[in-house]
mmCIF file of C-alpha atoms (C1' of nucleotides) and ligand atoms in Angstrom:
data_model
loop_
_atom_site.group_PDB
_atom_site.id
_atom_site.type_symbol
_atom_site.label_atom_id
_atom_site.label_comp_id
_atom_site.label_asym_id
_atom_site.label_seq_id
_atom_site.Cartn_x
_atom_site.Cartn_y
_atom_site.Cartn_z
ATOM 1 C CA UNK K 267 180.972 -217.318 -27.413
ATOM 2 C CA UNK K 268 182.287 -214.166 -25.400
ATOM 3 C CA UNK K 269 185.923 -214.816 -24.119
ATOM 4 C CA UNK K 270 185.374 -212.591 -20.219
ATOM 5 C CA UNK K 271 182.680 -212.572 -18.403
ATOM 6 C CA UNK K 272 180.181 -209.188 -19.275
ATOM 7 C CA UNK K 273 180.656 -207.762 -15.824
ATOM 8 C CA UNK K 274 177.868 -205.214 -16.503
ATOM 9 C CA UNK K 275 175.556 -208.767 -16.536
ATOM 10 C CA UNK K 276 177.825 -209.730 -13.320
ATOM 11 C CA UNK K 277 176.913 -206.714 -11.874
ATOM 12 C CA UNK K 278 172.873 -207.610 -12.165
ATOM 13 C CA UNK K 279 173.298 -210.561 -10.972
ATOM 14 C CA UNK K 280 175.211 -210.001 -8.428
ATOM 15 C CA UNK K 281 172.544 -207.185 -7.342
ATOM 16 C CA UNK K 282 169.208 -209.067 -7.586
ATOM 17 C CA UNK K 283 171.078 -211.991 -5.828
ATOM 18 C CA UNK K 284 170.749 -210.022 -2.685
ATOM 19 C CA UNK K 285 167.752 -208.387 -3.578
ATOM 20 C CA UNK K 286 169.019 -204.892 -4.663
ATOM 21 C CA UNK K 287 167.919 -202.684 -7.682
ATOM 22 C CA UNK K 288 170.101 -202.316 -10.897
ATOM 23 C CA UNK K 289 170.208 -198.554 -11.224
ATOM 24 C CA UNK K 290 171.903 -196.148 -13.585
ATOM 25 C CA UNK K 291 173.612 -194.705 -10.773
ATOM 26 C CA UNK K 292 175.209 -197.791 -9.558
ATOM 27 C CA UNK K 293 176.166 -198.886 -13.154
ATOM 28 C CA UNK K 294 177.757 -195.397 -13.385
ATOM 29 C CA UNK K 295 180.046 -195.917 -10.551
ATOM 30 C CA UNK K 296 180.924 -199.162 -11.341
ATOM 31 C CA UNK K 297 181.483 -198.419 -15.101
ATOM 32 C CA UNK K 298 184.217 -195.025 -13.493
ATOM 33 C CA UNK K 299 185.603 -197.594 -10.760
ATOM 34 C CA UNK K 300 186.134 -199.854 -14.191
ATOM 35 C CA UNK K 301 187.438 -197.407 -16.397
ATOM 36 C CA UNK K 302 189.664 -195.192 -14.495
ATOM 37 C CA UNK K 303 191.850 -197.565 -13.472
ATOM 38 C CA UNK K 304 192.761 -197.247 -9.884
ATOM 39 C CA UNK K 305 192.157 -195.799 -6.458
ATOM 40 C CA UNK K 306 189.824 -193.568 -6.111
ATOM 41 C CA UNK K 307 188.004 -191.428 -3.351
ATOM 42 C CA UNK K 308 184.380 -191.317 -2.952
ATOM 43 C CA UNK K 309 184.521 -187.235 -3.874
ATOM 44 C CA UNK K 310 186.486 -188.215 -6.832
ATOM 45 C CA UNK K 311 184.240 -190.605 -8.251
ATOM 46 C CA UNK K 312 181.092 -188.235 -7.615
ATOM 47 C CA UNK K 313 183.469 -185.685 -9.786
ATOM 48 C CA UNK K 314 183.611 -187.981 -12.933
ATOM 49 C CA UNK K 315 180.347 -188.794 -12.015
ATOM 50 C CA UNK K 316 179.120 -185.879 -12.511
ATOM 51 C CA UNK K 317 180.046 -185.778 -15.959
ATOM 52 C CA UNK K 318 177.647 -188.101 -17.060
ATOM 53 C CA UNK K 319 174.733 -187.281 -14.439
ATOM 54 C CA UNK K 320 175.071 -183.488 -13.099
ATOM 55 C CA UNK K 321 171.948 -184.574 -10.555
ATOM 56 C CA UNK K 322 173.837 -187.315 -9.048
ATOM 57 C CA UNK K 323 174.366 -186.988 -5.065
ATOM 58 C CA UNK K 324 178.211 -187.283 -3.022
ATOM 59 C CA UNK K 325 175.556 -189.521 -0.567
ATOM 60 C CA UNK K 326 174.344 -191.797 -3.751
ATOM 61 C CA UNK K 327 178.191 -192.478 -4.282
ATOM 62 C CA UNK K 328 178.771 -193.383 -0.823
ATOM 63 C CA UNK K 329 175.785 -195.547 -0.337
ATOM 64 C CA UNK K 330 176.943 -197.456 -3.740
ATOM 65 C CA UNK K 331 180.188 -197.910 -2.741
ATOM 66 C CA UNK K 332 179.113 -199.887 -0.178
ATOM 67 C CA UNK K 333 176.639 -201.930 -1.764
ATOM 68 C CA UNK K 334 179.356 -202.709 -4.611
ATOM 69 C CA UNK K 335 181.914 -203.082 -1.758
ATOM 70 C CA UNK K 336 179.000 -205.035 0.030
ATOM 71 C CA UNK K 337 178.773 -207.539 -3.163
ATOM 72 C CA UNK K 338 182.583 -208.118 -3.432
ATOM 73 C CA UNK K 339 182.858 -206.108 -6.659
ATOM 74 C CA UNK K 340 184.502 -203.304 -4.922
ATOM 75 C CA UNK K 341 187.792 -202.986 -2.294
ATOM 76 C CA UNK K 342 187.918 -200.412 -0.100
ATOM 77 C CA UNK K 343 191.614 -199.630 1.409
ATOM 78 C CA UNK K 344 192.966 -196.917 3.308
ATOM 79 C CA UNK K 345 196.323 -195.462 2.147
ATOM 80 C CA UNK K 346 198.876 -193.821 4.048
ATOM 81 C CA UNK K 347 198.477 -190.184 3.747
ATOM 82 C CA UNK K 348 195.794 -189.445 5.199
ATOM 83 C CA UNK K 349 193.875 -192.731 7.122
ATOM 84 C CA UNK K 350 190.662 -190.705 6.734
ATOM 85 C CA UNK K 351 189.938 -190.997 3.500
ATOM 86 C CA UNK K 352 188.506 -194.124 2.183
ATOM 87 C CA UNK K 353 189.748 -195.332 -1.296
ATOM 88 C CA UNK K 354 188.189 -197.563 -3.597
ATOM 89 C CA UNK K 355 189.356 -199.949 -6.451
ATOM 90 C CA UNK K 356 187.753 -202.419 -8.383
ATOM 91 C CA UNK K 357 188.459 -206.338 -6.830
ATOM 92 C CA UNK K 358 189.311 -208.076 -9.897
ATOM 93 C CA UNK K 359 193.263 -207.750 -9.662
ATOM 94 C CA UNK K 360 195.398 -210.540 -7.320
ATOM 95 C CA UNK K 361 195.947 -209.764 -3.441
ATOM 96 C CA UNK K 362 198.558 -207.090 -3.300
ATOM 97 C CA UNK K 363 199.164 -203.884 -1.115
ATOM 98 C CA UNK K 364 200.110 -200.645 -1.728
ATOM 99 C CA UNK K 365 202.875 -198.275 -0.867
ATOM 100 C CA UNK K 366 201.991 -193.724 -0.692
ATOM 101 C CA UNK K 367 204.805 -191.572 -1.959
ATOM 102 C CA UNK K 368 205.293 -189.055 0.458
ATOM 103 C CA UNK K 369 206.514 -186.742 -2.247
ATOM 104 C CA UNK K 370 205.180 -186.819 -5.408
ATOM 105 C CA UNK K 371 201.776 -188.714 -3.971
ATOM 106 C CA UNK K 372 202.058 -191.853 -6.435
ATOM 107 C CA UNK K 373 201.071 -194.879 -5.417
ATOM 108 C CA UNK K 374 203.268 -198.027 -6.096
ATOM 109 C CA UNK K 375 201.390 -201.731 -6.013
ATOM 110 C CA UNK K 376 203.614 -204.138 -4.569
ATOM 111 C CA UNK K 377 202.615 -208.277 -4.401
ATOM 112 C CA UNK K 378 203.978 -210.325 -1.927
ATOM 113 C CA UNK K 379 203.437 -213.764 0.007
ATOM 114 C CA UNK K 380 204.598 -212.526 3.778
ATOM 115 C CA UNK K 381 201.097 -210.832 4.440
ATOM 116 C CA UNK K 382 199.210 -213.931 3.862
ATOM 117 C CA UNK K 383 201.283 -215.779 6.053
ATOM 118 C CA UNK K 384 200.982 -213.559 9.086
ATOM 119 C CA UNK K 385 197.218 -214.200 9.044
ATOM 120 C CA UNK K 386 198.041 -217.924 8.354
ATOM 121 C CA UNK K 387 200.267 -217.910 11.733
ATOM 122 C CA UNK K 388 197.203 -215.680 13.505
ATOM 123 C CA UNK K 389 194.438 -218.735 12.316
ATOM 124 C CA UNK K 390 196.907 -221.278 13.754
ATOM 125 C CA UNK K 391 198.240 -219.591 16.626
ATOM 126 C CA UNK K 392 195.145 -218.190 17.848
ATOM 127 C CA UNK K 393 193.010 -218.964 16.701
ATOM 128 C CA UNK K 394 191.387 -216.454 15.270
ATOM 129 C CA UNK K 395 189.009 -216.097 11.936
ATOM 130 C CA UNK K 396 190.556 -213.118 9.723
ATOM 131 C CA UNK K 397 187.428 -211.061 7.626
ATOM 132 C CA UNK K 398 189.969 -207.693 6.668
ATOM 133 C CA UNK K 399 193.498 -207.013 6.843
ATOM 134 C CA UNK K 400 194.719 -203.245 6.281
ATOM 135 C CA UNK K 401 198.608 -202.927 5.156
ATOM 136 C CA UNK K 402 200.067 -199.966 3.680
ATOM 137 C CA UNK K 403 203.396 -198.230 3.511
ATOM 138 C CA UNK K 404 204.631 -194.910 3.239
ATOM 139 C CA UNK K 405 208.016 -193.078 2.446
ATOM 140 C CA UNK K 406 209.724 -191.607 -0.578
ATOM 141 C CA UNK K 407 210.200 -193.158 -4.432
ATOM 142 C CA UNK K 408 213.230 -193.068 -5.259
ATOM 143 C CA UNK K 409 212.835 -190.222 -7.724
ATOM 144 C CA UNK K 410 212.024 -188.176 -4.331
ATOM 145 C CA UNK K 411 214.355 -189.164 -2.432
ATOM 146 C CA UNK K 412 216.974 -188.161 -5.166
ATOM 147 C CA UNK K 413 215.363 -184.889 -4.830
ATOM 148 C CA UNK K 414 215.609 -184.525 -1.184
ATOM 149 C CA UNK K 415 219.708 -185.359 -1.780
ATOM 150 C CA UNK K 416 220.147 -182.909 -4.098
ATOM 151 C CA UNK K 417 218.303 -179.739 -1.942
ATOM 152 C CA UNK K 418 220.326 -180.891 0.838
ATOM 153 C CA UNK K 419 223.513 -180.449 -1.164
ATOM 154 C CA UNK K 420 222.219 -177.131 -2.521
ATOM 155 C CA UNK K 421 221.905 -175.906 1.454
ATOM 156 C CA UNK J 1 220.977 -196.873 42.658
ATOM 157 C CA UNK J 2 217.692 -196.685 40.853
ATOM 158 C CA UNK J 3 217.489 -200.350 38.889
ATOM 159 C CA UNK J 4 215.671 -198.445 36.198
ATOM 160 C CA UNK J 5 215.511 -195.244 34.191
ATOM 161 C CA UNK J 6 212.892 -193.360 35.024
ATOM 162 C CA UNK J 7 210.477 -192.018 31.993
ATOM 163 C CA UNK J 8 209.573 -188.354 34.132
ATOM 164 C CA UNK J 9 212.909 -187.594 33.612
ATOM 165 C CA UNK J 10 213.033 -188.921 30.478
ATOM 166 C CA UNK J 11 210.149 -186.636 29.196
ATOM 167 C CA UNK J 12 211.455 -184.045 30.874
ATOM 168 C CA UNK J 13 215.227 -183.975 28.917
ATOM 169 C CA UNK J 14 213.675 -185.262 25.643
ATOM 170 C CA UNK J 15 211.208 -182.073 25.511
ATOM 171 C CA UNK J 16 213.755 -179.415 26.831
ATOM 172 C CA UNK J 17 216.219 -181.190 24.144
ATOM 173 C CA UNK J 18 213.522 -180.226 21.799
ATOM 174 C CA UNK J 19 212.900 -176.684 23.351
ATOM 175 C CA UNK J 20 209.951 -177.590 25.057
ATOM 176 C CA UNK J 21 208.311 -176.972 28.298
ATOM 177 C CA UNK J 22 207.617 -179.539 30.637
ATOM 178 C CA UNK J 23 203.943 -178.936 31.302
ATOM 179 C CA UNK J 24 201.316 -180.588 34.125
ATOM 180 C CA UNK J 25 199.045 -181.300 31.099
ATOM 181 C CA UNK J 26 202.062 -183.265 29.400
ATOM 182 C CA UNK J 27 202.967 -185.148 32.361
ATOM 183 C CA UNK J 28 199.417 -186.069 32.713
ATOM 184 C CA UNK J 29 198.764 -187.647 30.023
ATOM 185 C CA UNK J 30 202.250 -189.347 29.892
ATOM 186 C CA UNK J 31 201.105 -190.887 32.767
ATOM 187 C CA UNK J 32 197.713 -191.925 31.760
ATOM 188 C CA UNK J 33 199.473 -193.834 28.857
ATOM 189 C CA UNK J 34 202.023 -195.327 30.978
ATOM 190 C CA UNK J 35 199.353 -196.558 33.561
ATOM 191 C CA UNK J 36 196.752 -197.413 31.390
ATOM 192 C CA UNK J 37 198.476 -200.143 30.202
ATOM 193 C CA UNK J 38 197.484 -200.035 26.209
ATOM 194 C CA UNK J 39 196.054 -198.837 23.352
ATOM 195 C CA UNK J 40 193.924 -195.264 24.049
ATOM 196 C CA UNK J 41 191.935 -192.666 21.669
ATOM 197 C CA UNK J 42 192.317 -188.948 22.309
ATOM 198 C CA UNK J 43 188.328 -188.907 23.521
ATOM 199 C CA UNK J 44 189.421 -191.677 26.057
ATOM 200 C CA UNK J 45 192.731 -190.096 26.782
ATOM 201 C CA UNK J 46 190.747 -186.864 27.900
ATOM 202 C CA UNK J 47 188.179 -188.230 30.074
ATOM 203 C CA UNK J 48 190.772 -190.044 31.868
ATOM 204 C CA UNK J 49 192.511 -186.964 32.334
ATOM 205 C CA UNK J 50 189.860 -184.925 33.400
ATOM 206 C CA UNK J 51 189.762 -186.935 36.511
ATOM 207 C CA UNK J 52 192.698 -185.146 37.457
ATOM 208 C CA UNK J 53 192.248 -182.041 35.624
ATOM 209 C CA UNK J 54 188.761 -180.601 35.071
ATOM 210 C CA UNK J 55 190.151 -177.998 32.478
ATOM 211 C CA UNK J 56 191.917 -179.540 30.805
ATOM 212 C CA UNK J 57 191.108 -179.605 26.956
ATOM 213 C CA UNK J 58 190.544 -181.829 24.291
ATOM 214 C CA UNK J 59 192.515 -179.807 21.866
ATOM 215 C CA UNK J 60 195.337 -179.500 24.589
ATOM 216 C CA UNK J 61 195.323 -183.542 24.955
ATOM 217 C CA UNK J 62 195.916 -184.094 20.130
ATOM 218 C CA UNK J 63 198.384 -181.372 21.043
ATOM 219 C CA UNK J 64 200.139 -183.093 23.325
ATOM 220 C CA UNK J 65 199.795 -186.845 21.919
ATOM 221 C CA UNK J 66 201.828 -184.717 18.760
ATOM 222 C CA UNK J 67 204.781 -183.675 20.917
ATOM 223 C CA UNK J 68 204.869 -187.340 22.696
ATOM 224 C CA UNK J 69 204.609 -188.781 18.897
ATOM 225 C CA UNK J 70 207.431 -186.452 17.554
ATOM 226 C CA UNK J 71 209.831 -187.095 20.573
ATOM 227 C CA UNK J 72 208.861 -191.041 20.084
ATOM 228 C CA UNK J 73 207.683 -191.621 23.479
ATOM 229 C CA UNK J 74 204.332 -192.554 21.752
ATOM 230 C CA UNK J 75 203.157 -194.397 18.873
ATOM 231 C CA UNK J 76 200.455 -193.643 17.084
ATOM 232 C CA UNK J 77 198.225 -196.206 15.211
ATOM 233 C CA UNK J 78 195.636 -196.701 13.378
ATOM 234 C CA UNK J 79 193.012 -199.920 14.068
ATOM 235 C CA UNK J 80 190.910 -201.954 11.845
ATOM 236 C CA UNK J 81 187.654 -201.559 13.611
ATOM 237 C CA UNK J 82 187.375 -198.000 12.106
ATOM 238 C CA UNK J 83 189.767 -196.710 10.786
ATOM 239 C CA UNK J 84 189.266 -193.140 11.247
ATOM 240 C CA UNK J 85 190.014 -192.887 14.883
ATOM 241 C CA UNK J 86 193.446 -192.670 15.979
ATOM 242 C CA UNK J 87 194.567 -194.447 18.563
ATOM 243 C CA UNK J 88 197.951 -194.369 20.700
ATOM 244 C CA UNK J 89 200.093 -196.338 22.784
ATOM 245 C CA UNK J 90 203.534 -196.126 24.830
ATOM 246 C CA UNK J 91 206.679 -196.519 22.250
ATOM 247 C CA UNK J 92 208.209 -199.215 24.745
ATOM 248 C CA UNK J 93 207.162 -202.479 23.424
ATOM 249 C CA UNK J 94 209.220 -204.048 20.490
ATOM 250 C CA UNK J 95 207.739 -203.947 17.054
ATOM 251 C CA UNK J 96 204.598 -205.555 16.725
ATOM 252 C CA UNK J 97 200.982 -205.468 15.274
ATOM 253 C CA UNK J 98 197.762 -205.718 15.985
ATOM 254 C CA UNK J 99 194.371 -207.722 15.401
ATOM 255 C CA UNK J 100 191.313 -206.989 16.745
ATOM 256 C CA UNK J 101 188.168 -208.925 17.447
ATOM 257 C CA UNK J 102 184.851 -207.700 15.492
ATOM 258 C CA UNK J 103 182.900 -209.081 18.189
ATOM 259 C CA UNK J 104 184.036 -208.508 21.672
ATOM 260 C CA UNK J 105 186.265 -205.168 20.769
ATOM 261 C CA UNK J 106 189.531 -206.874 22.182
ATOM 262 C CA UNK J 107 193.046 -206.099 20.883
ATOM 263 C CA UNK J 108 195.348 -208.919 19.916
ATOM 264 C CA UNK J 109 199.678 -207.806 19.830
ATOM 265 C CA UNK J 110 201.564 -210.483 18.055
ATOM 266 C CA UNK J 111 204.848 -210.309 16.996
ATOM 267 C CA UNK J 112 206.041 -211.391 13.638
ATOM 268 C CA UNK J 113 209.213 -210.854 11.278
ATOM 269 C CA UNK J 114 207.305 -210.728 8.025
ATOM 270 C CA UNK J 115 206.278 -207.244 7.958
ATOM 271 C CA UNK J 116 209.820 -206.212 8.169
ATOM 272 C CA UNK J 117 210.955 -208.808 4.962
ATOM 273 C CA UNK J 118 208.401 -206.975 3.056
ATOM 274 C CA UNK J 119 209.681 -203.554 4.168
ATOM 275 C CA UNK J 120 213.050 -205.076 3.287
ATOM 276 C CA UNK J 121 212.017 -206.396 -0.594
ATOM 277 C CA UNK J 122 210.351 -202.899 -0.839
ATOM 278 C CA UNK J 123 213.518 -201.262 -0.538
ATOM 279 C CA UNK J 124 215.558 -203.456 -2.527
ATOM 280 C CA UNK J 125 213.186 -203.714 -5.320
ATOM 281 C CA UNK J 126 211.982 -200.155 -5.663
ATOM 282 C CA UNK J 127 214.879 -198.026 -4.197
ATOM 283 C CA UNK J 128 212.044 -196.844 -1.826
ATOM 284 C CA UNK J 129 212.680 -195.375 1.230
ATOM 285 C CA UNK J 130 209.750 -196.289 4.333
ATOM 286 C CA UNK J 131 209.031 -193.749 6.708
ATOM 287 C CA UNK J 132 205.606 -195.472 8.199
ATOM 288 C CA UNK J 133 204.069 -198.706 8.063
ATOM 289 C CA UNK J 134 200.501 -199.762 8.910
ATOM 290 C CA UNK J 135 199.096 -203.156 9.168
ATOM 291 C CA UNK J 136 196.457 -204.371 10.841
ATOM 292 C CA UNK J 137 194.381 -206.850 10.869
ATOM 293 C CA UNK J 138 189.911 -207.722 12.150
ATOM 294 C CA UNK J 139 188.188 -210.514 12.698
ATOM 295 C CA UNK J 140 186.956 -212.794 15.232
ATOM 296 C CA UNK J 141 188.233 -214.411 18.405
ATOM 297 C CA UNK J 142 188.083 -217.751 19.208
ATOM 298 C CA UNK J 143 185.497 -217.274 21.942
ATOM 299 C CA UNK J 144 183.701 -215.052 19.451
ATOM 300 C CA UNK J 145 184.145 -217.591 16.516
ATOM 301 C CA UNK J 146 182.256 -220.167 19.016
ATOM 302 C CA UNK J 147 179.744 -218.138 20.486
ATOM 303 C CA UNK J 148 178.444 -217.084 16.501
ATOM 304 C CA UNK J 149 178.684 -221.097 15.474
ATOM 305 C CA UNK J 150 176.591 -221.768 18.383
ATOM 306 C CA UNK J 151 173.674 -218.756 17.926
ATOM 307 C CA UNK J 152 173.853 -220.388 14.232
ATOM 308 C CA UNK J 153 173.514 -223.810 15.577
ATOM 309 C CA UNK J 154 170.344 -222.436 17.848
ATOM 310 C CA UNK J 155 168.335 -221.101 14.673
ATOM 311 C "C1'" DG S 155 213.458 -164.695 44.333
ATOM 312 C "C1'" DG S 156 211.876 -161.370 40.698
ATOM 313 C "C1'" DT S 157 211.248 -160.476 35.678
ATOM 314 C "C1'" DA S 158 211.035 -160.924 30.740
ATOM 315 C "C1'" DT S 159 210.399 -163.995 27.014
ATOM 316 C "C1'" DT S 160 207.670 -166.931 24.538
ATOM 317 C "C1'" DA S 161 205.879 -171.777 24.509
ATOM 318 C "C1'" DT S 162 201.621 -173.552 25.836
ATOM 319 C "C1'" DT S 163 196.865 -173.620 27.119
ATOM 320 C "C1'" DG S 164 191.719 -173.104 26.947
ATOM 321 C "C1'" DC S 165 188.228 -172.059 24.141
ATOM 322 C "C1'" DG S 166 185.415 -171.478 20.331
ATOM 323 C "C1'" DA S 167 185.180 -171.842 15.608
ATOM 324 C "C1'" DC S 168 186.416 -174.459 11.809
ATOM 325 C "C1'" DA S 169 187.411 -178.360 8.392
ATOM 326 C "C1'" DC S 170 186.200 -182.364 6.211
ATOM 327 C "C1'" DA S 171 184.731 -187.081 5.231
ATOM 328 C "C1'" DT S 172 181.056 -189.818 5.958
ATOM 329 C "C1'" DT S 173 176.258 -190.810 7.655
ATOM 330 C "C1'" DT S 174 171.391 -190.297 8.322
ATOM 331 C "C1'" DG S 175 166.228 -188.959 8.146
ATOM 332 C "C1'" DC S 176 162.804 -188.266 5.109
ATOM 333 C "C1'" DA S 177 159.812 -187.286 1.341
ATOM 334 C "C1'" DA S 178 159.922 -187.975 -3.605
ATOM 335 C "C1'" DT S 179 161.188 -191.182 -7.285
ATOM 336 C "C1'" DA S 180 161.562 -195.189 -9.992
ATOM 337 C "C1'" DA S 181 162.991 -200.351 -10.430
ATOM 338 C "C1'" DG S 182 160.987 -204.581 -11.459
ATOM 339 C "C1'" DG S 183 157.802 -208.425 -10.277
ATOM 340 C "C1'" DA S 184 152.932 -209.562 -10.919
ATOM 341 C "C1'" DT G 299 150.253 -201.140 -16.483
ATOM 342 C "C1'" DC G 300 150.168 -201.130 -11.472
ATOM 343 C "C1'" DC G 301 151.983 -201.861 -6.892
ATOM 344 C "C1'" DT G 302 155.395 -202.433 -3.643
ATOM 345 C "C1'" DT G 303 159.333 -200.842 -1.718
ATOM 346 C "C1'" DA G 304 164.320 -200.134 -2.718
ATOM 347 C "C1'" DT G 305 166.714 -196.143 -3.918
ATOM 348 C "C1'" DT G 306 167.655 -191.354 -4.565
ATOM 349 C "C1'" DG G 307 168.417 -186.284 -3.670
ATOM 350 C "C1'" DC G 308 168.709 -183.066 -0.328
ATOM 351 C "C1'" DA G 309 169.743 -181.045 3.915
ATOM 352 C "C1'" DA G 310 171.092 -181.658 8.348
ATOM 353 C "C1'" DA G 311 173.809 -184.171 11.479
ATOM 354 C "C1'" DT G 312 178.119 -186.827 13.165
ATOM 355 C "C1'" DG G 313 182.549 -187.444 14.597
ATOM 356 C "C1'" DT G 314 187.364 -186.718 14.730
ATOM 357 C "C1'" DG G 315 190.830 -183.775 14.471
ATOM 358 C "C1'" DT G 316 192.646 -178.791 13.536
ATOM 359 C "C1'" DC G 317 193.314 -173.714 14.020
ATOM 360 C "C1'" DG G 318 193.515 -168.737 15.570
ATOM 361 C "C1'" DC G 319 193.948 -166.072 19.325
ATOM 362 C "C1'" DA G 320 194.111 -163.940 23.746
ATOM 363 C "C1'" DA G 321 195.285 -165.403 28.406
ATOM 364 C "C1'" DT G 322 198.501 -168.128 31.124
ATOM 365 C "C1'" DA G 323 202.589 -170.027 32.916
ATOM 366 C "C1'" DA G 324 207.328 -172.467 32.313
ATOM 367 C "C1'" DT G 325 211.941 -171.286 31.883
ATOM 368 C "C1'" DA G 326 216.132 -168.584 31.225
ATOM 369 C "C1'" DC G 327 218.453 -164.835 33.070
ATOM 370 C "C1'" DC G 328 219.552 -161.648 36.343
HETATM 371 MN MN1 MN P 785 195.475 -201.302 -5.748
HETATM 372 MN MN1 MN P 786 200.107 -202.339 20.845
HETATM 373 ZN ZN1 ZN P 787 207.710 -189.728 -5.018
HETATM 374 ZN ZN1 ZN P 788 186.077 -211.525 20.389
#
DNA sequence: GGTATTATTGCGACACATTTGCAATAAGGA
DNA sequence: TCCTTATTGCAAATGTGTCGCAATAATACC
């Protein structure tokens, strides 16, 4: 009778499929990475984490991001700012990329049909068998760039 | 009567235009990146370097791959395998991007106009304004592709 | 060419995200 | 409930890139 799918029943399956545990601390993360939206870092999950579980280690939250990432519940992206930081999102929403704000730091989701065909004209052209594709873009909002305008005038 | 600019003097007028000193170290690694052909991290950068310079630093070598970044003699890049490393290349070739193979470590350039389109619908739809673009993409080669079926095939 | 100015270097220490070894803990199947 | 072993917490280790600073050396100027 439920309308969605219970991911919190997803989630257990999904774990004892590949012969993992169903822990609190990975239901914790996944619950944040569920709630919260959107893109975060591993230290900022272990913050919210925290919240709930003051024992709860920054090496739990890696090791769980890559089991959920591991599972395909998970996407793990790298944004423009800084490439060393590894950013995570829940994988439920459609294929789309992501563009960093310089400026104010906001990211801006973006879908479009060109990536896809790139690594349609890489299978045929070479080839080759795509398992990850990284794409992001940085530069200023429009709100920022406004800004920049207007301290240049004030100079 | 030289049929072609040469990039020594080229470094040399783009870093005094920039009130900068034309220094052995710089003109090393220039080199090394020129000759090397393609694609180099700082680590590798250095060790090739050393061959000519024992003293020469590691710190010196990121210093310098910043000044040949900033006066656009170099791109710098970021690859799929991880992420974390940067890696650099002469800014000669025209625009393109990069794959590279999971299994045998090789580097793939391929041209394509689609990365520019969605740079293009960015700005139109958004007002944004790109400074820096990454894409990138893994996977496997064909040679790779075959040499997995086969080890598949065997068990 | 000699000299003064100051950009650049070498070096060690630092920063920071992520990983790893290991003993203690706790899922979950029997 | 008990047993096996996956998982955790903790501390230490990695790995890449950065920084401060005193010593060095490239350049502008004479
Ligand atoms: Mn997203
Ligand atoms: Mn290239
Ligand atoms: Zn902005
Ligand atoms: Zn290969």
């Amino acid at each position: 009778m439920s309308q969605e799918p219970i991911p919190f029943n997803q989630l257990k399956s999904l774990l004892h499929a590949s012969g993992r545990r169903m822990t609190p601390q990975r239901v914790l993360v996944f619950n944040i990475l569920r709630g919260s939206g959107n893109h975060l870092d591993a230290k900022r999950i272990w913050q919210l984490a925290r919240e709930h579980d003051r024992r709860l280690n920054l090496a739990t939250i890696y090791r769980t991001l890559a089991v959920l990432k591991e599972i395909g519940l998970v996407d793990q992206r790298y944004f423009a700012r800084d490439h060393k930081r590894e950013i995570y999102e829940l994988a439920q929403k459609p294929e789309h990329y992501h563009f960093t704000c310089l400026g104010c730091g906001q990211v801006i989701e973006f879908e479009t049909a060109h990536i896809l065909q790139v690594g349609r004209e890489l299978v045929e052209q070479y080839g080759l068998r795509l398992t990850n594709t990284c794409v992001c873009f940085e530069g200023f909002c429009v709100e920022c760039t406004d800004e920049i305008v207007m301290m240049e005038g004030v100079k």
